[in-house]
CSV table of C-alpha atoms in Angstrom, one decimal:
chain,number,residue,atom,x,y,z
G,1,ILE,CA,-27.2,291.4,17.1
G,2,LEU,CA,-24.6,288.3,16.6
G,3,ALA,CA,-26.5,286.2,19.2
G,4,ALA,CA,-29.5,286.6,17.1
G,5,ARG,CA,-27.9,285.5,14.3
G,6,MET,CA,-26.5,282.5,16.1
G,7,GLU,CA,-30.0,281.5,16.9
G,8,GLN,CA,-31.3,282.1,13.4
G,9,ILE,CA,-28.7,279.5,11.7
G,10,ALA,CA,-28.6,276.8,14.6
G,11,ALA,CA,-30.9,273.6,13.3
G,12,PRO,CA,-34.2,273.4,15.5
G,13,GLY,CA,-33.3,271.8,19.0
G,14,THR,CA,-29.7,272.9,19.0
G,15,ILE,CA,-27.5,275.3,20.3
G,16,GLN,CA,-24.9,277.5,18.4
G,17,ILE,CA,-22.3,279.8,20.0
G,18,THR,CA,-19.6,281.8,19.0
G,19,ALA,CA,-15.7,281.5,19.8
G,20,GLN,CA,-16.1,284.0,22.3
G,21,THR,CA,-18.9,282.4,23.8
G,22,HIS,CA,-17.1,278.9,23.5
G,23,ARG,CA,-14.2,280.3,25.5
G,24,HIS,CA,-16.1,280.9,28.5
G,25,VAL,CA,-18.1,277.5,28.7
G,26,ALA,CA,-15.4,275.3,27.4
G,27,GLY,CA,-15.0,272.8,30.2
G,28,TYR,CA,-18.7,272.9,31.1
G,29,PHE,CA,-20.1,272.0,27.9
G,30,ASP,CA,-19.0,269.5,25.2
G,31,CYS,CA,-19.0,271.3,21.7
G,32,ASP,CA,-18.3,270.3,18.2
G,33,ASP,CA,-16.5,273.0,16.2
G,34,LEU,CA,-18.3,273.9,13.0
G,35,GLY,CA,-15.7,275.9,11.7
G,36,LEU,CA,-15.8,279.3,10.0
G,37,VAL,CA,-19.5,280.2,8.7
G,38,GLY,CA,-20.6,283.2,7.0
G,39,VAL,CA,-23.3,285.3,9.3
G,40,LYS,CA,-26.0,287.5,7.6
G,41,GLY,CA,-24.7,291.1,8.5
G,42,ILE,CA,-21.3,290.2,9.7
G,43,THR,CA,-18.7,291.2,7.3
G,44,SER,CA,-16.2,288.4,7.9
G,45,LYS,CA,-16.7,284.7,8.8
G,46,VAL,CA,-17.3,283.4,12.5
G,47,ARG,CA,-16.1,280.7,14.0
G,48,VAL,CA,-19.1,278.6,15.3
G,49,TYR,CA,-19.5,275.7,17.9
G,50,ARG,CA,-22.5,273.4,18.4
G,51,VAL,CA,-23.2,272.7,21.8
G,52,THR,CA,-23.6,268.9,22.4
G,53,GLY,CA,-24.0,268.2,25.8
G,54,GLU,CA,-23.5,269.3,29.3
G,55,ARG,CA,-20.2,268.0,31.3
G,56,ARG,CA,-20.0,266.8,34.9
G,57,VAL,CA,-18.1,269.3,36.2
G,58,GLN,CA,-19.0,271.1,39.7
G,59,ALA,CA,-17.3,274.2,39.7
G,60,ARG,CA,-14.6,276.4,38.1
G,61,ILE,CA,-11.8,274.8,40.0
G,62,ASP,CA,-12.8,271.4,38.3
G,63,VAL,CA,-12.6,273.0,34.8
G,64,ALA,CA,-9.2,274.8,35.5
G,65,ARG,CA,-7.7,271.3,36.9
G,66,GLU,CA,-8.6,269.7,33.5
G,67,ARG,CA,-6.9,272.5,31.8
G,68,GLY,CA,-3.9,272.3,34.0
G,69,PHE,CA,-2.8,274.6,36.7
G,70,THR,CA,-0.1,277.1,36.9
G,71,ARG,CA,2.2,276.9,39.8
G,72,LEU,CA,0.7,278.0,43.3
G,73,VAL,CA,2.4,281.4,44.5
G,74,GLY,CA,2.3,283.2,47.5
G,75,ARG,CA,-0.4,280.7,49.7
G,76,GLU,CA,2.4,278.9,51.5
G,77,GLN,CA,1.4,280.3,55.2
G,78,GLU,CA,-2.4,279.5,54.1
G,79,LEU,CA,-1.4,276.1,53.1
G,80,HIS,CA,0.6,275.6,56.3
G,81,LEU,CA,-2.0,276.7,58.5
G,82,LEU,CA,-4.4,274.1,57.3
G,83,CYS,CA,-2.0,271.5,57.4
G,84,GLU,CA,-1.6,272.2,61.4
G,85,GLY,CA,-5.0,272.3,61.7
G,86,PHE,CA,-5.5,268.8,60.5
G,87,ALA,CA,-2.6,267.5,62.4
G,88,ARG,CA,-4.3,268.9,65.5
G,89,ALA,CA,-7.4,267.6,64.4
G,90,ARG,CA,-5.6,263.8,64.1
G,91,GLU,CA,-4.5,264.5,67.5
G,92,ALA,CA,-8.3,264.6,68.7
G,93,TYR,CA,-8.3,268.5,69.1
G,94,GLY,CA,-11.1,269.7,66.9
G,95,GLN,CA,-10.6,272.4,64.7
G,96,ALA,CA,-12.6,274.7,62.5
G,97,ILE,CA,-11.3,276.8,59.7
G,98,SER,CA,-12.7,279.6,57.5
G,99,ILE,CA,-11.6,280.5,54.2
G,100,ILE,CA,-13.3,283.6,53.4
G,101,GLY,CA,-12.3,286.0,50.5
G,102,ASP,CA,-14.0,287.6,47.0
G,103,ALA,CA,-14.4,285.5,44.0
G,104,GLY,CA,-11.3,284.8,42.2
G,105,LEU,CA,-8.8,284.9,44.8
G,106,GLY,CA,-7.8,281.3,45.1
G,107,LYS,CA,-9.9,279.7,47.7
G,108,SER,CA,-10.8,276.9,45.9
G,109,ARG,CA,-7.3,276.3,44.5
G,110,LEU,CA,-5.9,276.6,48.0
G,111,LEU,CA,-8.3,273.6,49.0
G,112,TYR,CA,-7.5,271.5,46.2
G,113,GLU,CA,-3.7,271.9,47.1
G,114,PHE,CA,-4.3,271.2,50.7
G,115,ARG,CA,-6.4,268.0,49.5
G,116,GLN,CA,-3.2,267.0,47.6
G,117,THR,CA,-1.1,267.0,50.8
G,118,LEU,CA,-3.4,264.5,52.2
G,119,ALA,CA,-3.3,262.1,49.4
G,120,ASP,CA,-1.4,259.6,51.6
G,121,GLU,CA,-3.7,260.0,54.8
G,122,GLU,CA,-6.6,257.9,55.9
G,123,CYS,CA,-9.4,260.1,56.3
G,124,THR,CA,-12.5,261.3,54.7
G,125,LEU,CA,-12.9,264.5,53.2
G,126,LEU,CA,-16.2,266.3,52.6
G,127,GLU,CA,-16.4,269.5,50.9
G,128,GLY,CA,-19.2,271.9,50.2
G,129,ARG,CA,-19.5,275.2,48.1
G,130,CYS,CA,-21.6,278.4,48.3
G,131,SER,CA,-23.1,279.9,45.2
G,132,PRO,CA,-24.0,283.0,44.8
G,133,TYR,CA,-27.3,281.8,42.8
G,134,GLY,CA,-28.2,279.8,45.9
G,135,THR,CA,-28.8,282.5,48.7
G,136,ALA,CA,-32.2,282.1,48.6
G,137,VAL,CA,-32.2,278.2,49.4
G,138,ALA,CA,-31.6,277.0,52.8
G,139,TYR,CA,-28.6,274.8,53.6
G,140,LEU,CA,-27.6,274.8,50.2
G,141,PRO,CA,-23.9,273.9,50.8
G,142,ILE,CA,-25.1,271.0,52.8
G,143,ILE,CA,-27.5,269.7,50.3
G,144,GLU,CA,-24.8,270.1,47.7
G,145,LEU,CA,-22.3,268.3,49.9
G,146,LEU,CA,-24.9,265.4,50.4
G,147,LYS,CA,-25.6,265.2,46.7
G,148,GLN,CA,-21.9,265.0,45.9
G,149,THR,CA,-20.9,262.4,48.8
G,150,PHE,CA,-23.9,260.0,47.9
G,151,GLN,CA,-23.7,260.8,44.2
G,152,ILE,CA,-27.1,261.7,43.7
G,153,ALA,CA,-28.2,262.5,40.3
G,154,PRO,CA,-30.9,265.0,39.5
G,155,SER,CA,-32.7,262.1,37.5
G,156,ASP,CA,-32.7,259.6,40.8
G,157,THR,CA,-36.2,258.9,42.2
G,158,ASP,CA,-36.8,259.1,45.9
G,159,THR,CA,-36.1,255.2,46.0
G,160,ASP,CA,-32.8,255.5,44.3
G,161,ILE,CA,-31.7,258.5,46.7
G,162,GLN,CA,-32.8,256.5,49.7
G,163,ALA,CA,-30.6,253.4,48.6
G,164,LYS,CA,-27.8,255.5,47.5
G,165,VAL,CA,-27.8,257.4,51.0
G,166,LEU,CA,-27.9,253.9,53.2
G,167,ARG,CA,-25.1,252.5,51.1
G,168,GLY,CA,-23.2,255.8,51.4
G,169,THR,CA,-23.6,255.9,55.3
G,170,GLU,CA,-22.4,252.5,55.5
G,171,VAL,CA,-19.1,253.2,53.7
G,172,LEU,CA,-18.6,255.9,55.9
G,173,GLY,CA,-19.1,253.7,58.9
G,174,ALA,CA,-22.0,255.3,60.4
G,175,ASP,CA,-24.6,253.4,62.8
G,176,VAL,CA,-27.7,253.8,60.3
G,177,ALA,CA,-30.0,252.4,62.8
G,178,ALA,CA,-29.0,255.0,65.3
């Protein structure tokens, strides 16, 4: 009922949400606090927010980083294994490490902390993410990795994309002609 009431009181072309919904989307969307509003059929006033735009974050980890992390606990061994793998790769011993686990176990946070250990290293780090919504799209993590690496926006034309990929591959030192 409350969601229907939010829709009814929203001005045409706008989206209004409750504080409960705002807690879930804060960090992903910019919102204006409209304060406490009387809503038909609800005895007490409800805090209402107007969604004003989408923010450019990639994942929950990006939102969590903006809010501030708590101290990382209990992942010292995994972080050490990642650092050892990187050291072996720097010595020209190829490495592949899989990080697998259920949602919410801290895989992205572990990788974030690992990236922090590489702050003084001269290296290129490319990161792809899987999404439960993309299981029907072949190579979705690779597509997202390329979009992120070459800063491809949904509004880019084919010509824009070609130019960005060409510039990006040159920056990475790739032989474009080959």
